[in-house]
Short mmCIF file of C-alpha atoms and ligand atoms in Angstrom, two decimals:
data_model
loop_
_atom_site.label_atom_id
_atom_site.label_comp_id
_atom_site.label_asym_id
_atom_site.label_seq_id
_atom_site.Cartn_x
_atom_site.Cartn_y
_atom_site.Cartn_z
CA UNK A 1 3.92 -39.15 17.91
CA UNK A 2 5.34 -40.70 20.98
CA UNK A 3 5.23 -39.83 24.70
CA UNK A 4 9.05 -40.31 26.07
CA UNK A 5 8.11 -43.28 28.14
CA UNK A 6 11.11 -45.22 29.24
CA UNK A 7 12.04 -47.93 27.43
CA UNK A 8 13.77 -51.32 28.32
CA UNK A 9 16.15 -51.34 25.29
CA UNK A 10 19.96 -51.16 26.00
CA UNK A 11 21.16 -48.00 27.19
CA UNK A 12 22.96 -45.61 25.02
CA UNK A 13 25.94 -44.22 27.18
CA UNK A 14 28.78 -42.45 25.90
CA UNK A 15 32.32 -44.01 26.33
CA UNK A 16 34.35 -40.83 26.46
CA UNK A 17 34.96 -38.47 29.21
CA UNK A 18 32.27 -36.03 28.81
CA UNK A 19 29.07 -37.35 30.57
CA UNK A 20 25.84 -36.62 29.46
CA UNK A 21 24.19 -34.37 32.35
CA UNK A 22 21.41 -36.13 34.65
CA UNK A 23 19.22 -34.88 37.17
CA UNK A 24 21.01 -34.18 40.55
CA UNK A 25 19.02 -36.42 42.82
CA UNK A 26 19.78 -39.83 41.20
CA UNK A 27 19.15 -42.60 43.70
CA UNK A 28 21.88 -45.73 43.69
CA UNK A 29 18.87 -48.44 42.95
CA UNK A 30 15.79 -46.39 42.23
CA UNK A 31 17.69 -43.88 39.64
CA UNK A 32 15.57 -40.80 39.10
CA UNK A 33 12.41 -42.02 40.43
CA UNK A 34 11.87 -38.81 42.31
CA UNK A 35 11.91 -36.80 39.04
CA UNK A 36 8.98 -38.45 37.10
CA UNK A 37 5.49 -37.14 36.58
CA UNK A 38 3.48 -40.26 35.33
CA UNK A 39 0.78 -38.38 34.07
CA UNK A 40 2.75 -35.57 32.15
CA UNK A 41 6.42 -37.02 31.21
CA UNK A 42 6.66 -34.50 28.49
CA UNK A 43 6.14 -31.63 30.50
CA UNK A 44 8.37 -32.95 33.16
CA UNK A 45 11.03 -33.20 30.73
CA UNK A 46 10.54 -29.97 29.29
CA UNK A 47 11.43 -28.64 32.83
CA UNK A 48 14.18 -30.71 33.02
CA UNK A 49 15.57 -29.60 29.76
CA UNK A 50 15.40 -26.09 31.15
CA UNK A 51 17.38 -27.14 34.26
CA UNK A 52 19.88 -29.43 32.49
CA UNK A 53 20.40 -28.05 28.84
CA UNK A 54 19.91 -29.27 25.25
CA UNK A 55 20.64 -33.07 26.12
CA UNK A 56 20.17 -34.93 29.08
CA UNK A 57 19.66 -38.58 30.43
CA UNK A 58 17.05 -39.92 32.75
CA UNK A 59 17.29 -43.36 34.33
CA UNK A 60 14.55 -44.97 36.22
CA UNK A 61 15.10 -48.27 37.71
CA UNK A 62 16.79 -49.81 34.69
CA UNK A 63 15.63 -47.88 31.95
CA UNK A 64 17.83 -44.87 30.33
CA UNK A 65 16.38 -42.47 28.05
CA UNK A 66 18.56 -39.87 26.41
CA UNK A 67 16.51 -36.61 25.61
CA UNK A 68 17.66 -34.15 23.14
CA UNK A 69 15.99 -30.73 22.45
CA UNK A 70 18.78 -28.29 21.90
CA UNK A 71 18.88 -27.03 18.17
CA UNK A 72 22.38 -27.91 17.22
CA UNK A 73 22.01 -31.42 18.58
CA UNK A 74 18.67 -32.05 16.90
CA UNK A 75 20.18 -31.15 13.95
CA UNK A 76 22.86 -33.81 14.15
CA UNK A 77 20.54 -36.43 15.01
CA UNK A 78 18.19 -35.39 11.92
CA UNK A 79 21.10 -36.19 9.70
CA UNK A 80 19.78 -39.20 7.52
CA UNK A 81 23.62 -40.44 6.97
CA UNK A 82 24.33 -41.35 10.34
CA UNK A 83 20.76 -41.43 12.01
CA UNK A 84 17.66 -43.26 11.34
CA UNK A 85 13.91 -43.64 12.87
CA UNK A 86 13.72 -45.65 15.89
CA UNK A 87 10.53 -47.31 16.83
CA UNK A 88 10.37 -46.21 20.39
CA UNK A 89 8.25 -48.20 23.21
CA UNK A 90 5.19 -46.12 22.62
CA UNK A 91 5.22 -46.76 18.89
CA UNK A 92 5.82 -50.53 19.45
CA UNK A 93 3.00 -51.01 21.80
CA UNK A 94 0.80 -49.66 18.95
CA UNK A 95 1.99 -52.38 16.65
CA UNK A 96 -0.90 -54.81 18.17
CA UNK A 97 -3.34 -52.51 16.24
CA UNK A 98 -1.42 -51.30 13.11
CA UNK A 99 1.28 -54.28 12.70
CA UNK A 100 3.74 -53.39 9.92
CA UNK A 101 1.64 -50.12 8.76
CA UNK A 102 3.57 -46.97 7.73
CA UNK A 103 3.79 -45.78 11.01
CA UNK A 104 4.62 -48.57 13.13
CA UNK A 105 6.84 -50.40 10.55
CA UNK A 106 10.37 -51.27 11.51
CA UNK A 107 12.81 -49.60 8.71
CA UNK A 108 14.05 -53.11 7.28
CA UNK A 109 10.09 -54.10 6.85
CA UNK A 110 9.41 -54.52 2.89
CA UNK A 111 5.67 -53.38 3.51
CA UNK A 112 6.75 -50.10 4.53
CA UNK A 113 8.46 -48.97 1.25
CA UNK A 114 5.73 -50.37 -0.88
CA UNK A 115 3.04 -48.75 1.16
CA UNK A 116 4.92 -45.35 1.30
CA UNK A 117 5.30 -45.83 -2.75
CA UNK A 118 1.89 -46.59 -3.38
CA UNK A 119 0.24 -44.14 -0.86
CA UNK A 120 2.61 -41.23 -1.57
CA UNK A 121 0.21 -39.88 -4.29
CA UNK A 122 -2.71 -40.17 -2.07
CA UNK A 123 -1.17 -37.57 0.11
CA UNK A 124 0.20 -34.90 -2.43
CA UNK A 125 -0.63 -31.37 -2.30
CA UNK A 126 -2.88 -32.16 -5.73
CA UNK A 127 -4.52 -35.08 -3.97
CA UNK A 128 -6.13 -32.50 -1.70
CA UNK A 129 -8.71 -31.36 -4.57
CA UNK A 130 -10.23 -34.66 -4.37
CA UNK A 131 -11.04 -34.82 -0.73
CA UNK A 132 -12.25 -31.10 -0.31
CA UNK A 133 -15.58 -31.52 -0.83
CA UNK A 134 -15.69 -34.60 1.73
CA UNK A 135 -13.69 -32.13 4.16
CA UNK A 136 -16.36 -29.37 3.76
CA UNK A 137 -19.31 -31.56 4.23
CA UNK A 138 -17.75 -32.52 7.44
CA UNK A 139 -16.89 -29.09 8.83
CA UNK A 140 -20.56 -28.00 7.85
CA UNK A 141 -21.63 -30.70 10.25
CA UNK A 142 -19.42 -29.11 12.86
CA UNK A 143 -20.58 -25.58 12.08
CA UNK A 144 -24.26 -27.10 12.66
CA UNK A 145 -23.80 -28.28 16.03
CA UNK A 146 -21.65 -25.48 17.18
CA UNK A 147 -24.54 -22.87 15.76
CA UNK A 148 -26.92 -24.78 18.03
CA UNK A 149 -24.71 -24.40 20.92
CA UNK A 150 -24.15 -20.39 20.10
CA UNK A 151 -27.80 -20.15 19.85
CA UNK A 152 -28.53 -21.71 23.57
CA UNK A 153 -25.65 -20.10 24.95
CA UNK A 154 -23.79 -23.19 25.67
CA UNK A 155 -20.23 -23.97 25.84
CA UNK A 156 -18.86 -26.35 23.25
CA UNK A 157 -16.35 -29.08 24.33
CA UNK A 158 -13.74 -28.45 21.87
CA UNK A 159 -11.63 -31.84 22.11
CA UNK A 160 -14.97 -33.83 21.58
CA UNK A 161 -16.35 -31.67 18.70
CA UNK A 162 -12.66 -31.83 16.90
CA UNK A 163 -12.18 -35.50 17.41
CA UNK A 164 -15.97 -36.24 15.65
CA UNK A 165 -14.52 -33.96 13.03
CA UNK A 166 -11.33 -35.60 12.26
CA UNK A 167 -12.58 -39.18 12.45
CA UNK A 168 -15.48 -38.05 9.85
CA UNK A 169 -12.87 -36.80 7.82
CA UNK A 170 -10.64 -39.67 7.53
CA UNK A 171 -13.38 -42.10 7.46
CA UNK A 172 -14.86 -40.35 4.07
CA UNK A 173 -11.30 -39.33 2.44
CA UNK A 174 -9.87 -42.81 3.59
CA UNK A 175 -12.45 -45.10 2.59
CA UNK A 176 -15.79 -43.47 1.90
CA UNK A 177 -17.04 -44.73 5.53
CA UNK A 178 -19.25 -42.18 7.39
CA UNK A 179 -18.94 -42.66 11.19
CA UNK A 180 -21.61 -39.65 11.50
CA UNK A 181 -20.09 -38.69 14.80
CA UNK A 182 -22.38 -35.40 14.89
CA UNK A 183 -25.24 -37.39 14.38
CA UNK A 184 -25.19 -39.84 17.34
CA UNK A 185 -25.03 -39.45 21.08
CA UNK A 186 -23.08 -42.70 21.35
CA UNK A 187 -20.01 -42.93 19.21
CA UNK A 188 -19.59 -45.53 16.30
CA UNK A 189 -18.64 -48.93 17.65
CA UNK A 190 -15.59 -48.79 15.79
CA UNK A 191 -14.47 -45.71 17.54
CA UNK A 192 -15.54 -46.80 20.87
CA UNK A 193 -13.38 -49.88 20.39
CA UNK A 194 -10.48 -47.93 19.25
CA UNK A 195 -10.32 -45.52 22.12
CA UNK A 196 -10.72 -48.22 24.80
CA UNK A 197 -7.91 -50.07 22.87
CA UNK A 198 -5.32 -47.10 22.90
CA UNK A 199 -6.19 -46.33 26.57
CA UNK A 200 -5.57 -50.09 27.37
CA UNK A 201 -2.33 -49.82 25.76
CA UNK A 202 -1.23 -46.79 27.23
CA UNK A 203 -2.14 -47.70 30.97
CA UNK A 204 -1.42 -51.50 30.87
CA UNK A 205 2.17 -51.10 29.67
CA UNK A 206 3.80 -48.47 31.53
CA UNK A 207 7.32 -49.08 31.77
CA UNK A 208 7.46 -48.38 35.46
CA UNK A 209 6.24 -51.49 36.70
CA UNK A 210 4.84 -50.05 40.26
CA UNK A 211 2.91 -47.43 38.24
CA UNK A 212 1.59 -49.93 35.60
CA UNK A 213 -2.29 -50.18 36.07
CA UNK A 214 -3.34 -53.51 36.39
CA UNK A 215 -6.15 -54.89 34.52
CA UNK A 216 -8.25 -58.06 35.44
CA UNK A 217 -9.08 -60.70 33.04
CA UNK A 218 -12.34 -58.86 31.90
CA UNK A 219 -10.38 -55.75 30.85
CA UNK A 220 -7.82 -58.16 28.70
CA UNK A 221 -10.83 -60.01 27.12
CA UNK A 222 -12.20 -56.63 26.41
CA UNK A 223 -9.06 -55.60 24.58
CA UNK A 224 -8.86 -58.61 22.55
CA UNK A 225 -12.54 -58.18 21.66
CA UNK A 226 -11.91 -54.43 20.54
CA UNK A 227 -9.05 -55.38 18.29
CA UNK A 228 -10.88 -58.02 16.66
CA UNK A 229 -13.75 -55.56 15.91
CA UNK A 230 -11.37 -53.10 14.59
CA UNK A 231 -9.98 -55.81 12.20
CA UNK A 232 -13.19 -57.16 11.24
CA UNK A 233 -14.78 -53.57 10.60
CA UNK A 234 -11.65 -52.75 8.26
CA UNK A 235 -11.93 -56.26 6.47
CA UNK A 236 -15.40 -55.74 5.87
CA UNK A 237 -15.31 -52.41 4.32
CA UNK A 238 -12.57 -53.82 1.94
CA UNK A 239 -14.51 -56.89 1.14
CA UNK A 240 -17.32 -54.86 -0.13
CA UNK A 241 -15.47 -52.75 -1.95
CA UNK A 242 -13.93 -55.69 -3.78
CA UNK A 243 -17.44 -57.09 -4.47
CA UNK A 244 -18.88 -53.66 -5.62
CA UNK A 245 -15.81 -52.85 -7.94
CA UNK A 246 -16.88 -49.29 -7.54
CA UNK A 247 -14.03 -46.44 -7.63
CA UNK A 248 -14.71 -43.75 -4.92
CA UNK A 249 -11.42 -41.79 -5.43
CA UNK A 250 -10.35 -42.51 -1.61
CA UNK A 251 -7.18 -43.72 -0.25
CA UNK A 252 -8.43 -47.29 -0.31
CA UNK A 253 -9.00 -47.15 -3.95
CA UNK A 254 -5.09 -46.10 -4.15
CA UNK A 255 -4.16 -49.24 -2.04
CA UNK A 256 -6.53 -51.62 -3.77
CA UNK A 257 -5.37 -50.88 -7.44
CA UNK A 258 -2.01 -49.59 -7.42
CA UNK A 259 1.16 -51.51 -7.97
CA UNK A 260 4.42 -50.44 -6.15
CA UNK A 261 6.85 -49.49 -8.95
CA UNK A 262 9.92 -50.85 -7.21
CA UNK A 263 8.59 -54.35 -6.77
CA UNK A 264 5.73 -54.53 -9.25
CA UNK A 265 3.54 -56.03 -6.49
CA UNK A 266 0.46 -54.65 -4.78
CA UNK A 267 -0.50 -54.40 -1.03
CA UNK A 268 -1.52 -57.63 0.14
CA UNK A 269 -4.75 -57.54 2.53
CA UNK A 270 -3.52 -57.85 6.02
CA UNK A 271 -0.98 -54.55 4.97
CA UNK A 272 -4.22 -52.94 3.62
CA UNK A 273 -5.99 -53.31 7.03
CA UNK A 274 -3.01 -52.08 8.63
CA UNK A 275 -2.70 -48.95 6.83
CA UNK A 276 -6.49 -48.30 7.36
CA UNK A 277 -5.95 -48.63 10.83
CA UNK A 278 -2.80 -46.67 11.06
CA UNK A 279 -4.55 -43.55 9.51
CA UNK A 280 -7.20 -43.84 12.20
CA UNK A 281 -4.76 -43.93 14.78
CA UNK A 282 -1.86 -41.61 13.33
CA UNK A 283 -4.19 -38.93 11.45
CA UNK A 284 -6.72 -38.65 14.22
CA UNK A 285 -5.71 -37.73 17.69
CA UNK A 286 -2.92 -35.40 16.30
CA UNK A 287 -5.30 -33.11 13.95
CA UNK A 288 -7.86 -33.12 16.51
CA UNK A 289 -5.55 -32.11 19.09
CA UNK A 290 -4.00 -29.27 16.94
CA UNK A 291 -7.46 -27.92 15.98
CA UNK A 292 -8.14 -27.82 19.96
CA UNK A 293 -5.33 -25.87 20.97
CA UNK A 294 -5.66 -23.55 18.03
CA UNK A 295 -9.28 -22.76 19.23
CA UNK A 296 -7.58 -22.23 22.66
CA UNK A 297 -5.06 -19.61 21.54
CA UNK A 298 -7.84 -18.05 19.33
CA UNK A 299 -10.09 -17.45 22.35
CA UNK A 300 -7.11 -15.60 24.04
CA UNK A 301 -5.91 -13.69 21.07
CA UNK A 302 -8.85 -11.75 19.83
CA UNK A 303 -6.23 -9.72 17.46
CA UNK A 304 -5.24 -12.79 15.90
CA UNK A 305 -8.78 -13.49 15.22
CA UNK A 306 -9.33 -10.10 13.58
CA UNK A 307 -6.47 -10.19 11.40
CA UNK A 308 -7.40 -14.08 10.24
CA UNK A 309 -10.97 -12.79 9.62
CA UNK A 310 -9.75 -9.88 7.71
CA UNK A 311 -7.74 -12.40 5.44
CA UNK A 312 -10.53 -14.85 4.85
CA UNK A 313 -13.01 -11.94 3.97
CA UNK A 314 -10.27 -10.94 1.09
CA UNK A 315 -9.54 -14.46 0.01
CA UNK A 316 -13.10 -15.93 0.36
CA UNK A 317 -15.72 -13.10 0.83
CA UNK A 318 -17.98 -12.82 4.07
CA UNK A 319 -20.04 -15.58 2.80
CA UNK A 320 -19.99 -18.52 0.39
CA UNK A 321 -18.01 -21.80 0.24
CA UNK A 322 -14.29 -22.02 0.75
CA UNK A 323 -13.00 -23.36 -2.49
CA UNK A 324 -9.78 -25.80 -2.97
CA UNK A 325 -7.66 -23.19 -4.53
CA UNK A 326 -8.56 -20.66 -1.44
CA UNK A 327 -7.06 -22.85 1.14
CA UNK A 328 -3.68 -22.53 0.00
CA UNK A 329 -4.06 -18.66 0.13
CA UNK A 330 -5.05 -18.23 3.58
CA UNK A 331 -1.56 -17.52 4.42
CA UNK A 332 -2.28 -16.14 7.77
CA UNK A 333 -4.71 -18.92 8.98
CA UNK A 334 -2.03 -21.32 7.99
CA UNK A 335 0.24 -19.37 10.30
CA UNK A 336 -2.00 -20.17 13.09
CA UNK A 337 -1.81 -23.52 12.62
CA UNK A 338 2.19 -23.87 12.46
CA UNK A 339 2.40 -21.44 15.67
CA UNK A 340 -0.12 -23.90 17.41
CA UNK A 341 2.12 -26.53 16.28
CA UNK A 342 5.23 -24.89 17.55
CA UNK A 343 4.08 -24.16 21.22
CA UNK A 344 2.09 -27.73 21.42
CA UNK A 345 3.03 -30.20 18.54
CA UNK A 346 0.51 -32.92 19.15
CA UNK A 347 3.03 -35.41 18.40
CA UNK A 348 5.61 -34.33 21.02
CA UNK A 349 8.59 -35.91 19.63
CA UNK A 350 10.15 -38.74 18.02
CA UNK A 351 13.25 -41.40 18.44
CA UNK A 352 16.32 -41.72 16.32
CA UNK A 353 18.80 -44.46 16.70
CA UNK A 354 22.81 -44.24 15.13
CA UNK A 355 23.28 -46.23 12.31
CA UNK A 356 26.72 -46.92 13.21
CA UNK A 357 29.06 -45.48 16.11
CA UNK A 358 28.97 -41.71 15.68
CA UNK A 359 29.16 -38.85 17.94
CA UNK A 360 26.51 -36.48 19.12
CA UNK A 361 27.83 -32.70 20.58
CA UNK A 362 31.34 -34.40 20.46
CA UNK A 363 30.32 -37.29 22.41
CA UNK A 364 30.97 -40.71 21.04
CA UNK A 365 27.71 -43.05 21.22
CA UNK A 366 27.93 -46.38 20.44
CA UNK A 367 26.41 -48.41 17.78
CA UNK A 368 22.47 -49.11 19.26
CA UNK A 369 22.20 -45.76 21.06
CA UNK A 370 19.16 -44.14 20.53
CA UNK A 371 17.43 -40.79 21.61
CA UNK A 372 14.00 -39.19 22.02
CA UNK A 373 13.68 -35.55 20.32
CA UNK A 374 11.81 -33.51 22.73
CA UNK A 375 9.79 -31.18 20.06
CA UNK A 376 7.91 -28.70 22.54
CA UNK A 377 11.19 -27.69 23.96
CA UNK A 378 13.23 -27.56 20.48
CA UNK A 379 10.17 -25.29 19.57
CA UNK A 380 11.04 -22.87 22.77
CA UNK A 381 14.92 -22.66 21.80
CA UNK A 382 16.64 -19.57 22.47
CA UNK A 383 16.67 -19.16 18.34
CA UNK A 384 13.08 -18.37 18.90
CA UNK A 385 13.71 -15.45 20.32
CA UNK A 386 13.41 -14.09 23.92
CA UNK A 387 9.75 -14.66 24.43
CA UNK A 388 9.07 -18.21 23.03
CA UNK A 389 5.97 -18.83 25.30
CA UNK A 390 4.19 -15.80 23.58
CA UNK A 391 1.85 -17.10 20.96
CA UNK A 392 2.51 -15.01 17.59
CA UNK A 393 1.56 -16.43 14.21
CA UNK A 394 3.62 -13.93 12.62
CA UNK A 395 6.72 -15.57 13.66
CA UNK A 396 5.83 -17.88 10.49
CA UNK A 397 5.75 -14.56 8.25
CA UNK A 398 7.93 -15.52 5.23
CA UNK A 399 10.87 -12.92 6.25
CA UNK A 400 10.69 -14.40 9.89
CA UNK A 401 11.37 -17.84 8.53
CA UNK A 402 13.91 -16.88 6.31
CA UNK A 403 16.01 -15.57 8.99
CA UNK A 404 15.63 -18.70 11.04
CA UNK A 405 17.33 -22.07 10.49
CA UNK A 406 14.76 -24.55 9.37
CA UNK A 407 15.35 -27.49 11.60
CA UNK A 408 14.48 -25.69 14.76
CA UNK A 409 10.65 -26.76 13.66
CA UNK A 410 9.94 -30.36 13.25
CA UNK A 411 6.19 -30.89 14.11
CA UNK A 412 5.94 -33.46 11.49
CA UNK A 413 9.57 -35.28 12.18
CA UNK A 414 12.09 -35.77 9.81
CA UNK A 415 13.71 -37.58 7.00
CA UNK A 416 12.31 -40.25 4.87
CA UNK A 417 9.88 -41.32 7.93
CA UNK A 418 8.39 -37.89 8.66
CA UNK A 419 4.87 -37.64 8.42
CA UNK A 420 3.22 -38.67 5.06
CA UNK A 421 -0.21 -36.93 6.35
CA UNK A 422 1.36 -33.47 6.70
CA UNK A 423 -0.57 -31.79 3.47
CA UNK A 424 -3.97 -33.79 4.47
CA UNK A 425 -3.82 -32.53 8.00
CA UNK A 426 -2.80 -28.80 7.11
CA UNK A 427 -5.57 -28.63 4.57
CA UNK A 428 -8.25 -29.87 7.13
CA UNK A 429 -6.69 -27.60 9.70
CA UNK A 430 -6.91 -24.63 7.53
CA UNK A 431 -10.10 -24.93 5.79
CA UNK A 432 -11.89 -26.05 9.40
CA UNK A 433 -9.93 -23.00 11.50
CA UNK A 434 -11.37 -20.72 8.69
CA UNK A 435 -14.82 -21.71 8.48
CA UNK A 436 -15.12 -21.57 12.31
CA UNK A 437 -13.29 -17.98 12.65
CA UNK A 438 -15.34 -16.03 10.07
CA UNK A 439 -18.48 -17.36 11.83
CA UNK A 440 -17.92 -17.33 15.59
CA UNK A 441 -16.30 -14.94 18.18
CA UNK A 442 -14.78 -17.49 20.75
CA UNK A 443 -14.51 -16.76 24.53
CA UNK A 444 -12.44 -18.85 27.06
CA UNK A 445 -14.43 -20.27 30.14
CA UNK A 446 -13.39 -18.08 33.20
CA UNK A 447 -10.69 -19.41 35.27
CA UNK A 448 -9.72 -22.19 32.66
CA UNK A 449 -5.92 -22.63 32.54
CA UNK A 450 -4.72 -24.76 29.31
CA UNK A 451 -3.98 -28.24 30.76
CA UNK A 452 -2.15 -30.42 28.34
CA UNK A 453 -3.01 -34.07 28.69
CA UNK A 454 -0.64 -36.60 27.80
CA UNK A 455 -1.44 -40.03 26.31
CA UNK A 456 0.53 -41.24 23.20
CA UNK A 457 -0.21 -37.54 21.92
CA UNK A 458 -0.80 -34.00 23.76
CA UNK A 459 -4.18 -32.75 24.00
CA UNK A 460 -6.09 -29.87 25.47
CA UNK A 461 -8.03 -31.47 28.58
CA UNK A 462 -11.21 -29.94 29.74
CA UNK A 463 -11.15 -27.20 27.15
CA UNK A 464 -14.50 -25.27 26.55
CA UNK A 465 -15.24 -21.84 24.72
CA UNK A 466 -18.52 -20.03 24.55
CA UNK A 467 -19.24 -18.95 20.97
CA UNK A 468 -21.06 -16.08 19.72
CA UNK A 469 -22.23 -15.86 15.83
CA UNK A 470 -21.27 -12.72 14.07
MN1 MNH B 1 1.60 -38.07 11.08
C1 MNH B 1 4.31 -39.83 10.86
C2 MNH B 1 2.89 -35.95 13.18
C3 MNH B 1 -1.48 -35.76 11.01
C4 MNH B 1 -0.25 -40.21 8.82
N1 MNH B 1 3.17 -37.93 12.08
C5 MNH B 1 4.29 -38.89 11.61
C6 MNH B 1 5.53 -38.49 12.61
C7 MNH B 1 5.13 -37.21 12.98
C8 MNH B 1 3.70 -36.96 12.92
C9 MNH B 1 5.89 -36.40 14.08
C10 MNH B 1 6.94 -38.94 12.59
C11 MNH B 1 6.81 -40.07 13.68
C12 MNH B 1 8.25 -40.41 13.75
O1 MNH B 1 9.33 -40.35 13.40
O2 MNH B 1 8.25 -41.72 14.81
N2 MNH B 1 0.86 -36.37 12.05
C13 MNH B 1 1.65 -35.73 12.73
C14 MNH B 1 0.91 -34.10 13.20
C15 MNH B 1 -0.13 -34.40 12.49
C16 MNH B 1 -0.21 -35.56 11.83
C17 MNH B 1 1.52 -33.55 14.13
C18 MNH B 1 -1.53 -33.48 12.61
C19 MNH B 1 -1.58 -32.01 13.01
N3 MNH B 1 -0.32 -38.17 10.44
C20 MNH B 1 -1.35 -36.95 10.21
C21 MNH B 1 -2.46 -37.62 9.43
C22 MNH B 1 -2.23 -38.73 8.89
C23 MNH B 1 -0.83 -39.07 9.33
C24 MNH B 1 -3.72 -36.76 9.25
C25 MNH B 1 -2.86 -39.67 7.81
C26 MNH B 1 -4.08 -39.44 7.53
N4 MNH B 1 1.86 -39.86 10.33
C27 MNH B 1 1.23 -40.48 9.58
C28 MNH B 1 2.06 -41.73 8.97
C29 MNH B 1 3.12 -41.62 9.56
C30 MNH B 1 3.21 -40.20 10.12
C31 MNH B 1 1.42 -42.88 8.06
C32 MNH B 1 4.34 -42.52 9.36
C33 MNH B 1 5.19 -42.32 7.99
C34 MNH B 1 6.29 -43.18 7.73
O3 MNH B 1 6.91 -43.82 8.49
O4 MNH B 1 6.67 -43.42 6.64
#
């Protein structure tokens, strides 16, 4: 989850003769300033990769960034022996909220492996059984609100609905807290604080000084209050849980009562707080955006809707509750999610750094070098076939998957620092889409073209669909 804004870290230049391609119009002082699209850097880089190839370098002012998207090169940087996760600038900026939580921890921080060991079981496939009913309760709220819109013939604001859904789901499954997003007109104060804080972080720390939004003292003080409110809210939930001694079978239970087998230690209070905030930041926008993009594609592909609906009827029946075991059997709905993640991976990339001196595509890279893996472009590599822009869930049919190398699909990142929430997000996404597909047809808003908004994640901006009950 990282928009590849430019970093101030040391440049990674090759030491041998074969240069890394660069944009043609590099200016002596400003670098590639003419090439930037402040609002949509990822989409600009996708164009640049089409012109310059699977590896290129951008330089803006004194900042350099190597962008990698060619299949063979990505395979090289995913090699855990020679490369490791790098905490790129966008992730480092999030440390004011999530500290050394799982997502934003440096590789060397001891709380990472502790939390990784303790939380692993909470994100296993088997653990989803325990979250299933909570997820369904929230999906029912979404359906109630969409039923009303369908009856009134109104368009629904898809990203807004999906954000409500994912917040409520992680609140309940994570720490048995009900944000009640569908039952209120103003967002929960915690959610409001978090959205403002993320916005502030995004805009106030643009790497290109002349483009940096300048916030006054009021905004800075608001930012501090927002972060304090988020931390205090989490601390209050944890304290209440300690006082009551109740067990809820949620992630918070696991964090409060499990001992890390490696160290024999539990997570301390601050680490628990950082993990809870991490789940809210890392788990929410990404899943909401994925569901939004999926609904966009469904609204353009009635044949996919029909196929999914036939599968749902066969696995679950036309009515009745979708059970935990049935989710894994909804193979075609799962392909819809995978194909959505291929075209618009909500987390558009990840950073890798070399462990020692190594080579990349035959070029020598010195120690300290790092690169950004541009996922939407990797996911359009020629190895995907000659029409990579086409939305086609059958690309993920087992025969098709077997014919292709695995490393050209990496929406969850790679290696030991890959997404821990993957099963959780997939269970939530398949359950939600199946519930919606069997109940509604989706009509796009006339004239709408997909507008991919970039913050730290990619999201479908301004997406509305009209529903008709079946
Ligand atoms: Mn998630 C790491 C994508 C849902 C919690 N996530 C990552 C990474 C990617 C990613 C990519 C690796 C980043 C890096 O290498 O720097 N995550 C997603 C996507 C979705 C998603 C596309 C939904 C779709 N993630 C979730 C959910 C949760 C979650 C849901 C939690 C409830 N993700 C994490 C955590 C990490 C992570 C925690 C960091 C794991 C680690 O470093 O150990």
